[in-house]
Amino acid sequence: MSGANKSKRAAAAPALARQVKTTMPDHTVKAFTEELDGLQHEVARMGGLAETALNEALAAFSRRDTTLAQAVIERDGKIDAAQRDIEKRAVKLFALRQPMANDLRMVLTGWRIAGELERIGDLAKNIAKRSLILNQAEPIQLTKSIDRMGRIASSHLKQVLDAYSNRDVQAAVGVWYGDEDIDAHYNSLFRELLTYMMEDPRMISSSAHLLFIAKNVERIGDHCTNIAEYIHYLVTGEDIARERPKADSAAPDDQ
């Protein structure tokens, strides 16, 4: 995704979230609105950082690009710093403004989404770290399966970030349902890797790293689904009243 499009996304979120408090003085209303806008702008900006980290980590893995993997690891601190800034902004809004109704949901979901994005950044960093280890070994054919998983996860992240900026419940729910696709890919790959390790014990170490990378991608899909649920709550004021879809699992749940 281009930098221009990410800037548009960051600018779009605040514009869709203004609510005037007629019981407040004008200067207080303006300050409150600016603080809400600032929070949402930072969430959108952080989303762009997480999106870049994921895409570059997946590219580093696929291309066996050591330099790019190291860059992903080094830049993770920017995502952590953005999460801390959003947390401070949210705490300040809770303490000084006591938001209610829609505004309360804006602050709460912004804070929660930032937490999900921080975890996505950590998982992208872990993918990059394991890629560095795999770069020292012979390539494994099953990396193509992880590439496919990664493309789905990356698409889901882009969709939920756009849905947040546009307050698009339908798009968010689409991602929520689509998490089953990532789970199905992970379960299939888990079985393939187990077979691969049993057939050639020399590949156990590399296959284990591949399995962890696949699990990281699967977890990123879960975090995108969490964000989709927060968007649904932000816009409607209600939780998604259905059980989260999951593919039948052949792999152990270590969550």
Backbone as JSON, one array per atom type, in Angstrom:
{
  "sequence": "MSGANKSKRAAAAPALARQVKTTMPDHTVKAFTEELDGLQHEVARMGGLAETALNEALAAFSRRDTTLAQAVIERDGKIDAAQRDIEKRAVKLFALRQPMANDLRMVLTGWRIAGELERIGDLAKNIAKRSLILNQAEPIQLTKSIDRMGRIASSHLKQVLDAYSNRDVQAAVGVWYGDEDIDAHYNSLFRELLTYMMEDPRMISSSAHLLFIAKNVERIGDHCTNIAEYIHYLVTGEDIARERPKADSAAPDDQ",
  "N": [[0.85, -1.2, 0.0], [0.56, 2.24, -0.8], [2.34, 5.16, 0.47], [0.83, 7.48, 0.25], [-1.82, 6.57, 0.23], [-1.99, 5.5, 2.8], [-1.73, 7.84, 4.26], [-4.11, 9.1, 3.56], [-5.88, 7.36, 4.77], [-5.25, 7.8, 7.47], [-6.07, 10.41, 7.71], [-8.76, 10.2, 7.26], [-10.09, 8.91, 9.37], [-10.46, 10.68, 11.73], [-12.22, 12.58, 10.6], [-14.62, 11.33, 10.35], [-15.6, 11.11, 12.86], [-16.64, 13.14, 14.48], [-18.34, 14.77, 17.1], [-20.47, 17.04, 18.5], [-20.63, 18.58, 21.68], [-23.22, 20.0, 23.09], [-23.63, 20.9, 25.62], [-21.25, 21.82, 26.57], [-18.79, 24.46, 26.86], [-17.75, 26.36, 23.97], [-14.95, 26.39, 23.5], [-14.12, 24.2, 24.96], [-15.45, 22.1, 23.71], [-14.16, 22.21, 21.23], [-11.51, 21.59, 21.96], [-11.85, 19.0, 22.99], [-12.79, 17.66, 20.72], [-10.54, 17.9, 19.06], [-8.73, 16.37, 20.52], [-9.9, 13.83, 20.4], [-9.78, 13.47, 17.62], [-7.01, 13.47, 17.33], [-6.28, 11.13, 18.71], [-7.49, 9.13, 17.11], [-6.2, 9.59, 14.7], [-3.6, 8.84, 15.39], [-3.98, 6.12, 15.89], [-4.62, 5.24, 13.3], [-2.21, 5.91, 12.04], [-0.43, 4.27, 13.44], [-1.46, 1.85, 12.61], [-0.62, 1.87, 9.94], [2.15, 1.58, 10.33], [2.26, -0.99, 11.48], [1.21, -2.47, 9.39], [3.14, -2.1, 7.4], [5.32, -3.33, 8.7], [4.45, -6.01, 8.84], [4.14, -6.68, 6.08], [6.76, -6.31, 5.16], [8.17, -8.12, 6.75], [7.12, -10.54, 5.86], [7.95, -10.41, 3.2], [10.72, -10.42, 3.56], [11.05, -12.97, 4.6], [10.1, -14.57, 2.46], [11.86, -13.87, 0.38], [14.26, -14.41, 1.48], [15.73, -12.34, 2.62], [18.06, -10.87, 4.33], [18.83, -8.27, 5.13], [16.44, -6.78, 5.0], [14.91, -8.17, 6.88], [16.31, -7.58, 9.23], [15.85, -4.85, 9.33], [13.1, -4.74, 9.85], [13.05, -5.77, 12.44], [14.52, -3.81, 13.81], [12.88, -1.56, 13.55], [10.68, -2.07, 15.1], [10.45, -0.8, 17.52], [9.26, 1.65, 16.98], [6.59, 1.05, 16.61], [5.93, 0.13, 19.15], [6.32, 2.5, 20.58], [4.32, 4.11, 19.48], [2.06, 2.76, 20.41], [2.28, 3.2, 23.16], [1.97, 5.97, 23.21], [-0.68, 6.27, 22.3], [-2.02, 4.99, 24.37], [-1.48, 6.76, 26.49], [-2.82, 9.03, 25.54], [-5.45, 8.07, 25.55], [-5.89, 7.52, 28.28], [-5.67, 10.11, 29.3], [-7.9, 11.3, 28.09], [-9.98, 9.82, 29.28], [-9.61, 10.58, 31.94], [-9.79, 13.41, 32.03], [-11.88, 14.24, 30.34], [-14.02, 12.54, 30.53], [-15.54, 10.82, 28.63], [-18.61, 9.93, 26.93], [-21.1, 7.61, 25.67], [-20.98, 7.55, 22.17], [-18.47, 8.78, 22.02], [-17.1, 7.62, 24.14], [-16.9, 5.0, 23.2], [-15.24, 5.47, 21.0], [-12.8, 6.19, 22.23], [-12.26, 3.94, 23.81], [-12.2, 1.79, 21.93], [-10.16, 2.69, 20.25], [-7.94, 2.54, 21.95], [-7.91, -0.22, 22.47], [-7.58, -1.29, 19.89], [-5.05, -0.33, 19.31], [-3.56, -1.91, 21.05], [-3.88, -4.42, 19.84], [-2.58, -3.93, 17.41], [0.01, -3.5, 18.3], [0.71, -6.05, 19.12], [0.58, -7.37, 16.69], [2.76, -6.14, 15.46], [4.82, -7.18, 17.08], [4.64, -9.89, 16.43], [5.27, -9.79, 13.71], [7.9, -8.97, 13.95], [8.96, -11.26, 15.15], [8.62, -13.11, 13.09], [10.49, -12.05, 11.31], [12.86, -12.43, 12.79], [13.02, -15.24, 12.93], [13.25, -15.73, 10.25], [15.83, -14.88, 9.73], [17.28, -16.92, 10.92], [16.48, -19.11, 9.37], [17.58, -18.38, 6.97], [20.13, -19.26, 7.06], [20.06, -21.9, 6.53], [19.23, -24.66, 4.3], [16.85, -23.96, 1.7], [13.31, -24.59, 2.16], [10.67, -26.35, 0.69], [8.05, -25.9, 1.54], [7.69, -23.26, 2.16], [6.15, -21.81, 0.39], [3.52, -22.29, 1.08], [3.28, -20.83, 3.43], [3.67, -18.32, 2.39], [1.24, -17.98, 1.03], [-0.59, -17.97, 3.17], [0.34, -15.67, 4.43], [-0.29, -13.66, 2.58], [-3.07, -13.61, 2.76], [-3.41, -12.84, 5.46], [-2.18, -10.32, 5.42], [-3.88, -8.98, 3.66], [-6.23, -9.03, 5.19], [-5.47, -7.4, 7.33], [-5.08, -4.92, 6.07], [-7.72, -4.49, 5.21], [-9.18, -4.27, 7.65], [-8.02, -2.02, 8.75], [-8.7, -0.06, 6.89], [-11.45, -0.28, 7.2], [-11.75, 0.66, 9.8], [-11.03, 3.37, 9.51], [-13.02, 4.2, 7.76], [-15.33, 3.57, 9.05], [-16.64, 1.18, 8.39], [-18.72, -1.23, 8.78], [-19.6, -3.52, 7.42], [-17.37, -4.32, 5.91], [-15.62, -4.91, 7.99], [-16.92, -7.07, 9.23], [-16.73, -8.87, 7.16], [-13.98, -9.49, 7.2], [-13.94, -10.69, 9.69], [-15.42, -13.06, 9.26], [-13.69, -14.16, 7.39], [-11.47, -15.11, 8.75], [-11.45, -17.8, 9.1], [-10.34, -18.87, 6.81], [-7.56, -18.44, 7.05], [-7.05, -20.04, 9.27], [-7.62, -22.57, 8.21], [-5.58, -22.85, 6.3], [-3.38, -22.86, 8.03], [-3.81, -25.21, 9.55], [-3.61, -27.17, 7.56], [-0.95, -26.79, 6.75], [0.37, -27.4, 9.12], [-0.03, -30.18, 9.33], [1.37, -30.99, 7.04], [4.0, -30.2, 7.67], [4.57, -31.76, 9.91], [4.59, -34.31, 8.75], [6.72, -33.93, 7.0], [8.87, -33.57, 8.77], [8.95, -36.07, 10.0], [9.65, -37.7, 7.89], [12.16, -36.79, 7.17], [14.4, -36.39, 9.42], [16.54, -34.62, 9.57], [15.6, -32.19, 8.88], [14.18, -31.18, 10.95], [14.74, -28.97, 12.67], [14.65, -26.65, 10.96], [12.06, -26.97, 10.0], [10.6, -26.67, 12.33], [10.98, -23.95, 12.87], [9.64, -22.91, 10.67], [7.08, -23.74, 11.32], [6.56, -22.21, 13.59], [6.61, -19.66, 12.43], [4.39, -19.88, 10.75], [2.43, -20.14, 12.71], [2.63, -17.63, 13.88], [1.64, -16.04, 11.79], [-0.97, -17.02, 11.7], [-1.88, -16.14, 14.18], [-1.73, -13.39, 13.79], [-3.84, -13.13, 12.03], [-5.9, -13.68, 13.84], [-5.71, -11.42, 15.49], [-6.43, -9.44, 13.68], [-9.08, -10.17, 13.38], [-10.0, -9.63, 15.94], [-9.77, -6.82, 15.88], [-11.69, -6.29, 13.94], [-13.99, -6.97, 15.38], [-13.94, -4.97, 17.33], [-14.38, -2.74, 15.73], [-16.98, -3.21, 14.86], [-18.31, -2.94, 17.31], [-17.66, -0.27, 17.86], [-19.08, 1.16, 15.88], [-21.75, 0.23, 16.01], [-22.35, -0.09, 18.67], [-22.74, -2.54, 19.76], [-21.79, -5.95, 20.45], [-20.55, -8.47, 18.15], [-22.96, -10.76, 17.57], [-22.49, -13.55, 17.35], [-20.89, -16.77, 17.26], [-17.4, -16.91, 16.9], [-16.12, -17.81, 13.74], [-14.31, -20.81, 13.07], [-11.86, -22.87, 11.56], [-11.81, -26.47, 11.39], [-9.53, -27.91, 13.6], [-6.32, -29.36, 13.33], [-4.12, -28.94, 14.68], [-2.47, -28.32, 17.83], [-3.88, -26.09, 20.25], [-2.22, -23.4, 21.34], [-2.72, -21.01, 22.45]],
  "CA": [[0.0, 0.0, 0.0], [1.39, 3.43, -0.94], [2.33, 6.09, 1.59], [-0.27, 8.43, 0.06], [-3.06, 5.94, 0.66], [-1.98, 5.41, 4.26], [-2.0, 9.19, 4.77], [-5.55, 9.33, 3.4], [-6.56, 6.58, 5.8], [-5.05, 8.48, 8.74], [-6.86, 11.64, 7.71], [-10.19, 9.9, 7.15], [-10.69, 8.46, 10.64], [-11.01, 11.75, 12.55], [-13.3, 13.31, 9.94], [-15.86, 10.57, 10.48], [-15.85, 10.85, 14.27], [-16.89, 14.37, 15.23], [-19.63, 14.86, 17.79], [-20.45, 18.28, 19.27], [-21.28, 18.53, 22.98], [-23.88, 21.29, 23.23], [-23.6, 21.32, 27.02], [-19.91, 22.29, 26.89], [-18.36, 25.7, 26.21], [-17.22, 26.12, 22.63], [-13.52, 26.07, 23.51], [-13.99, 22.85, 25.49], [-15.87, 21.21, 22.63], [-13.1, 22.19, 20.23], [-10.36, 20.86, 22.5], [-12.22, 17.6, 23.08], [-12.83, 17.14, 19.35], [-9.17, 17.79, 18.59], [-8.1, 15.25, 21.2], [-10.44, 12.61, 19.79], [-9.19, 13.36, 16.29], [-5.6, 13.1, 17.49], [-6.22, 9.72, 19.09], [-7.81, 8.29, 15.96], [-5.13, 9.76, 13.72], [-2.47, 8.04, 15.83], [-4.33, 4.72, 15.67], [-4.46, 5.0, 11.87], [-0.77, 5.96, 11.74], [0.15, 3.04, 13.98], [-1.88, 0.78, 11.71], [0.28, 1.88, 8.79], [3.43, 1.02, 10.76], [2.1, -2.43, 11.64], [1.0, -3.03, 8.05], [4.46, -2.13, 6.76], [6.14, -4.35, 9.37], [4.0, -7.33, 8.41], [4.46, -6.9, 4.66], [8.21, -6.43, 4.99], [8.6, -9.37, 7.38], [6.75, -11.62, 4.94], [8.82, -10.3, 2.03], [12.05, -10.86, 3.98], [10.98, -14.43, 4.71], [9.94, -15.17, 1.13], [13.03, -13.61, -0.47], [15.47, -14.7, 2.27], [16.38, -11.03, 2.6], [18.57, -10.62, 5.68], [18.82, -6.83, 5.41], [15.06, -6.37, 5.25], [14.5, -8.77, 8.15], [16.92, -6.79, 10.3], [15.17, -3.55, 9.37], [11.82, -4.96, 10.53], [13.35, -5.93, 13.87], [14.97, -2.53, 14.36], [11.81, -0.56, 13.54], [9.56, -2.45, 15.97], [10.34, 0.17, 18.6], [8.34, 2.72, 16.58], [5.23, 0.56, 16.87], [5.76, 0.14, 20.61], [6.2, 3.9, 21.01], [2.99, 4.57, 19.07], [1.08, 2.17, 21.32], [2.37, 3.92, 24.44], [1.4, 7.31, 23.01], [-2.14, 6.13, 22.24], [-2.47, 4.67, 25.73], [-1.45, 8.0, 27.27], [-3.91, 9.88, 25.05], [-6.73, 7.51, 26.01], [-5.99, 7.74, 29.73], [-5.93, 11.53, 29.5], [-9.29, 11.55, 27.72], [-10.83, 9.24, 30.32], [-9.46, 11.3, 33.2], [-10.14, 14.83, 31.95], [-13.07, 14.52, 29.53], [-15.1, 11.61, 30.9], [-16.37, 10.64, 27.43], [-19.82, 9.12, 27.06], [-21.76, 7.11, 24.46], [-20.12, 7.33, 21.0], [-17.11, 9.21, 22.31], [-16.52, 6.59, 24.99], [-16.54, 3.88, 22.33], [-14.09, 5.88, 20.2], [-11.59, 6.12, 23.04], [-12.04, 2.56, 24.24], [-11.79, 0.95, 20.8], [-8.85, 3.14, 19.81], [-6.97, 1.97, 22.88], [-7.85, -1.68, 22.27], [-7.01, -1.57, 18.57], [-3.61, -0.1, 19.43], [-2.99, -3.1, 21.66], [-3.83, -5.47, 18.82], [-1.54, -3.57, 16.44], [1.32, -3.72, 18.93], [0.97, -7.5, 19.08], [0.89, -7.69, 15.29], [4.15, -5.72, 15.26], [5.7, -8.16, 17.74], [4.62, -11.13, 15.65], [6.04, -9.52, 12.5], [9.32, -8.99, 14.35], [9.34, -12.66, 15.37], [8.78, -13.7, 11.76], [11.78, -11.57, 10.78], [13.94, -13.09, 13.54], [13.12, -16.64, 12.5], [13.73, -15.71, 8.87], [17.29, -14.78, 9.78], [17.79, -18.26, 11.22], [16.23, -19.97, 8.21], [18.46, -17.97, 5.87], [21.4, -19.98, 7.21], [19.81, -23.31, 6.2], [18.74, -24.91, 2.95], [15.43, -23.59, 1.53], [12.31, -25.64, 2.3], [9.63, -26.16, -0.31], [6.77, -25.52, 2.13], [7.58, -21.81, 2.37], [5.09, -21.29, -0.47], [2.26, -22.35, 1.84], [3.28, -19.69, 4.35], [3.46, -17.13, 1.55], [-0.2, -17.85, 0.78], [-1.18, -17.53, 4.44], [0.74, -14.3, 4.67], [-1.04, -12.75, 1.71], [-4.41, -13.47, 3.33], [-3.31, -12.05, 6.69], [-1.88, -8.94, 5.03], [-5.12, -8.42, 3.11], [-7.16, -8.8, 6.3], [-5.02, -6.23, 8.1], [-5.42, -3.73, 5.27], [-9.18, -4.31, 5.19], [-9.71, -3.78, 8.93], [-7.56, -0.64, 8.94], [-9.58, 0.77, 6.07], [-12.78, -0.31, 7.82], [-11.7, 1.55, 10.96], [-11.04, 4.75, 9.03], [-14.28, 4.48, 7.06], [-16.45, 3.09, 9.88], [-17.31, 0.25, 7.49], [-19.04, -2.45, 9.53], [-19.7, -4.65, 6.51], [-16.01, -4.77, 5.6], [-15.07, -5.51, 9.2], [-17.54, -8.38, 9.41], [-16.15, -9.73, 6.13], [-12.71, -9.99, 7.74], [-14.3, -11.58, 10.81], [-15.75, -14.37, 8.68], [-12.57, -14.67, 6.61], [-10.4, -15.68, 9.58], [-11.49, -19.26, 8.93], [-9.44, -19.23, 5.71], [-6.2, -18.52, 7.58], [-7.0, -21.22, 10.13], [-7.58, -23.77, 7.36], [-4.22, -22.92, 5.75], [-2.46, -23.24, 9.1], [-4.02, -26.61, 9.89], [-3.05, -27.96, 6.48], [0.51, -26.69, 6.8], [0.8, -28.12, 10.32], [0.04, -31.6, 8.98], [2.45, -31.17, 6.07], [5.29, -30.07, 8.33], [4.78, -32.95, 10.74], [4.99, -35.39, 7.83], [8.05, -33.59, 6.48], [9.85, -33.82, 9.82], [9.05, -37.52, 10.23], [10.32, -38.31, 6.74], [13.57, -36.36, 7.11], [14.73, -35.79, 10.72], [17.53, -33.55, 9.43], [14.9, -30.93, 8.64], [13.32, -30.87, 12.09], [14.99, -27.62, 13.17], [14.11, -25.67, 10.02], [10.61, -27.13, 9.95], [10.04, -26.09, 13.56], [10.94, -22.5, 12.69], [8.55, -22.65, 9.74], [5.83, -23.94, 12.03], [6.36, -21.03, 14.43], [6.26, -18.55, 11.55], [3.0, -20.09, 10.35], [1.59, -19.83, 13.87], [2.6, -16.18, 14.01], [0.71, -15.52, 10.78], [-2.32, -17.37, 12.14], [-2.22, -15.24, 15.28], [-1.99, -12.08, 13.2], [-5.22, -13.21, 11.56], [-6.77, -13.55, 15.02], [-5.71, -10.02, 15.93], [-7.27, -8.71, 12.72], [-10.47, -10.49, 13.72], [-10.31, -8.83, 17.14], [-9.98, -5.44, 15.45], [-12.99, -6.26, 13.27], [-15.02, -6.97, 16.43], [-13.93, -3.64, 17.95], [-15.01, -1.81, 14.78], [-18.42, -3.47, 14.94], [-18.77, -2.33, 18.56], [-17.52, 1.18, 17.73], [-20.1, 1.73, 15.01], [-23.11, -0.18, 16.37], [-22.55, -0.14, 20.12], [-23.06, -3.91, 20.12], [-20.85, -6.99, 20.05], [-21.03, -9.38, 17.11], [-23.74, -11.74, 18.33], [-22.32, -14.88, 16.78], [-19.64, -17.41, 17.64], [-16.37, -16.68, 15.9], [-15.91, -19.0, 12.89], [-12.99, -21.41, 13.13], [-11.71, -24.11, 10.81], [-11.49, -27.64, 12.21], [-8.1, -27.84, 13.88], [-5.5, -30.55, 13.52], [-2.97, -28.49, 15.44], [-2.8, -27.98, 19.21], [-4.12, -24.67, 20.52], [-1.29, -22.95, 22.37], [-3.03, -19.63, 22.8]],
  "C": [[0.88, 1.24, 0.0], [1.29, 4.31, 0.28], [1.19, 7.08, 1.49], [-1.58, 7.85, 0.54], [-3.13, 5.81, 2.17], [-2.24, 6.77, 4.88], [-3.48, 9.52, 4.66], [-6.33, 8.59, 4.47], [-6.45, 7.28, 7.14], [-5.9, 9.73, 8.84], [-8.36, 11.37, 7.75], [-10.82, 9.6, 8.49], [-11.23, 9.61, 11.47], [-12.21, 12.43, 11.93], [-14.64, 12.62, 10.12], [-16.31, 10.44, 11.93], [-16.2, 12.07, 15.09], [-18.29, 14.36, 15.85], [-19.58, 16.07, 18.71], [-21.22, 18.11, 20.57], [-21.9, 19.9, 23.26], [-23.87, 21.79, 24.67], [-22.25, 21.86, 27.44], [-19.67, 23.66, 26.27], [-17.69, 25.39, 24.88], [-15.75, 25.71, 22.65], [-13.27, 24.67, 24.04], [-14.36, 21.82, 24.44], [-14.76, 21.08, 21.6], [-11.9, 21.38, 20.71], [-10.64, 19.36, 22.55], [-12.21, 16.96, 21.69], [-11.42, 16.94, 18.81], [-8.45, 16.61, 19.24], [-8.6, 13.91, 20.67], [-9.85, 12.38, 18.4], [-7.74, 12.89, 16.38], [-5.43, 11.63, 17.84], [-6.45, 8.83, 17.87], [-6.76, 8.4, 14.86], [-3.93, 8.9, 14.1], [-2.74, 6.55, 15.66], [-4.14, 4.36, 14.19], [-2.99, 4.99, 11.47], [-0.08, 4.69, 12.24], [-0.23, 1.84, 13.12], [-1.0, 0.7, 10.48], [1.64, 1.3, 9.12], [3.35, -0.5, 10.88], [1.94, -3.12, 10.28], [2.33, -3.14, 7.31], [5.34, -3.22, 7.36], [5.75, -5.75, 8.91], [4.41, -7.61, 6.97], [5.96, -7.09, 4.45], [8.75, -7.7, 5.63], [8.29, -10.55, 6.47], [7.63, -11.6, 3.69], [10.23, -10.78, 2.37], [12.11, -12.38, 4.08], [10.96, -15.08, 3.32], [11.19, -15.04, 0.29], [14.34, -13.96, 0.22], [16.36, -13.46, 2.32], [16.8, -10.66, 4.03], [18.5, -9.14, 6.05], [17.42, -6.34, 5.75], [14.56, -6.93, 6.58], [15.06, -7.97, 9.33], [16.25, -5.43, 10.44], [13.83, -3.66, 10.09], [12.04, -5.04, 12.04], [13.7, -4.59, 14.5], [13.85, -1.51, 14.46], [10.64, -0.9, 14.46], [9.37, -1.46, 17.11], [9.39, 1.32, 18.26], [6.89, 2.32, 16.84], [4.95, 0.57, 18.37], [5.56, 1.56, 21.12], [4.83, 4.46, 20.65], [1.92, 4.03, 20.01], [1.09, 2.88, 22.67], [1.75, 5.31, 24.34], [-0.13, 7.26, 22.99], [-2.7, 5.82, 23.62], [-2.51, 5.93, 26.59], [-2.59, 8.93, 26.85], [-5.26, 9.39, 25.57], [-6.93, 7.74, 27.5], [-6.31, 9.2, 30.03], [-7.39, 11.87, 29.18], [-10.25, 11.0, 28.77], [-10.81, 10.11, 31.58], [-10.02, 12.72, 33.14], [-11.47, 15.11, 31.26], [-14.27, 13.66, 29.89], [-16.06, 11.38, 29.72], [-17.55, 9.71, 27.68], [-20.29, 8.67, 25.68], [-20.75, 6.9, 23.32], [-18.67, 7.69, 21.3], [-16.39, 8.19, 23.2], [-16.07, 5.39, 24.15], [-15.33, 4.22, 21.46], [-12.79, 5.72, 20.98], [-11.25, 4.67, 23.38], [-11.55, 1.68, 23.08], [-10.44, 1.39, 20.24], [-7.74, 2.54, 20.65], [-6.8, 0.47, 22.62], [-7.23, -2.04, 20.92], [-5.5, -1.36, 18.6], [-2.92, -1.3, 20.06], [-2.87, -4.25, 20.68], [-2.72, -5.19, 17.8], [-0.15, -3.77, 17.01], [1.68, -5.19, 18.9], [1.27, -7.96, 17.66], [2.33, -7.3, 14.97], [5.13, -6.7, 15.88], [5.77, -9.46, 16.95], [5.38, -10.97, 14.34], [7.53, -9.54, 12.81], [9.8, -10.43, 14.55], [9.5, -13.41, 14.06], [10.13, -13.32, 11.17], [12.95, -12.26, 11.48], [14.12, -14.54, 13.09], [13.57, -16.74, 11.05], [15.25, -15.64, 8.82], [17.92, -16.14, 10.06], [17.64, -19.18, 10.01], [17.14, -19.63, 7.04], [19.8, -18.71, 5.91], [21.27, -21.46, 6.86], [19.35, -23.43, 4.75], [17.26, -24.52, 2.84], [14.52, -24.81, 1.65], [11.14, -25.33, 1.37], [8.34, -25.58, 0.28], [6.66, -24.03, 2.44], [6.48, -21.2, 1.51], [3.74, -21.29, 0.24], [2.16, -21.19, 2.81], [3.1, -18.39, 3.59], [1.97, -16.9, 1.3], [-0.93, -17.39, 2.04], [-0.9, -16.06, 4.68], [-0.02, -13.3, 3.83], [-2.46, -12.54, 2.24], [-4.37, -12.59, 4.57], [-3.05, -10.58, 6.38], [-3.12, -8.25, 4.48], [-6.12, -8.13, 4.22], [-6.77, -7.57, 7.11], [-5.36, -4.95, 7.36], [-6.92, -3.44, 5.33], [-9.7, -3.77, 6.53], [-9.23, -2.36, 9.21], [-8.39, 0.33, 8.11], [-10.98, 0.84, 6.68], [-12.84, 0.6, 9.04], [-11.79, 3.01, 10.51], [-12.38, 5.14, 8.43], [-15.52, 4.11, 7.85], [-17.32, 2.1, 9.08], [-17.54, -1.08, 8.21], [-19.06, -3.67, 8.62], [-18.32, -5.21, 6.17], [-15.38, -5.46, 6.8], [-15.62, -6.91, 9.42], [-17.03, -9.36, 8.36], [-14.82, -10.32, 6.57], [-12.97, -10.99, 8.86], [-14.62, -12.98, 10.3], [-14.54, -14.99, 7.97], [-11.45, -15.28, 7.42], [-10.34, -17.19, 9.44], [-10.54, -19.71, 7.83], [-8.01, -19.38, 6.2], [-6.05, -19.76, 8.46], [-6.87, -22.49, 9.3], [-6.19, -23.95, 6.74], [-3.23, -23.39, 6.82], [-2.59, -24.72, 9.44], [-3.44, -27.54, 8.83], [-1.53, -27.97, 6.52], [1.07, -27.44, 8.0], [0.95, -29.62, 10.01], [1.18, -31.88, 8.01], [3.82, -31.14, 6.75], [5.58, -31.26, 9.24], [5.24, -34.13, 9.88], [6.41, -35.18, 7.33], [9.13, -33.9, 7.51], [10.03, -35.31, 10.09], [9.81, -38.2, 9.1], [11.8, -37.96, 6.68], [13.93, -35.64, 8.41], [15.76, -34.67, 10.64], [16.87, -32.18, 9.27], [14.03, -30.5, 9.82], [13.5, -29.43, 12.56], [14.37, -26.56, 12.26], [12.59, -25.75, 9.96], [9.94, -26.55, 11.18], [9.95, -24.58, 13.45], [9.82, -22.11, 11.71], [7.2, -22.76, 10.44], [5.53, -22.74, 12.93], [6.0, -19.8, 13.59], [4.8, -18.67, 11.11], [2.05, -19.76, 11.5], [1.52, -18.33, 14.09], [1.63, -15.55, 13.02], [-0.73, -15.82, 11.18], [-2.78, -16.46, 13.27], [-2.49, -13.83, 14.78], [-3.42, -12.04, 12.65], [-6.21, -13.07, 12.7], [-6.84, -12.11, 15.5], [-6.51, -9.14, 14.96], [-8.75, -8.94, 13.0], [-10.9, -9.74, 14.97], [-10.6, -7.38, 16.77], [-11.33, -5.31, 14.76], [-14.13, -6.22, 14.3], [-15.09, -5.6, 17.11], [-14.61, -2.61, 17.04], [-16.52, -1.98, 14.81], [-19.0, -2.81, 16.19], [-18.73, -0.81, 18.47], [-18.7, 1.79, 16.97], [-21.51, 1.44, 15.51], [-23.4, -0.11, 17.86], [-22.86, -1.53, 20.62], [-21.93, -4.85, 19.7], [-21.43, -7.79, 18.89], [-21.68, -10.57, 17.81], [-23.7, -13.12, 17.69], [-21.0, -15.44, 17.26], [-18.63, -17.22, 16.52], [-16.13, -17.93, 15.08], [-14.47, -19.49, 12.99], [-12.97, -22.68, 12.29], [-11.43, -25.25, 11.78], [-9.99, -27.74, 12.36], [-7.48, -29.21, 14.0], [-4.3, -30.23, 14.38], [-3.39, -28.17, 16.86], [-2.97, -26.49, 19.37], [-3.22, -24.24, 21.66], [-1.56, -21.53, 22.79], [-3.23, -19.5, 24.3]]
}
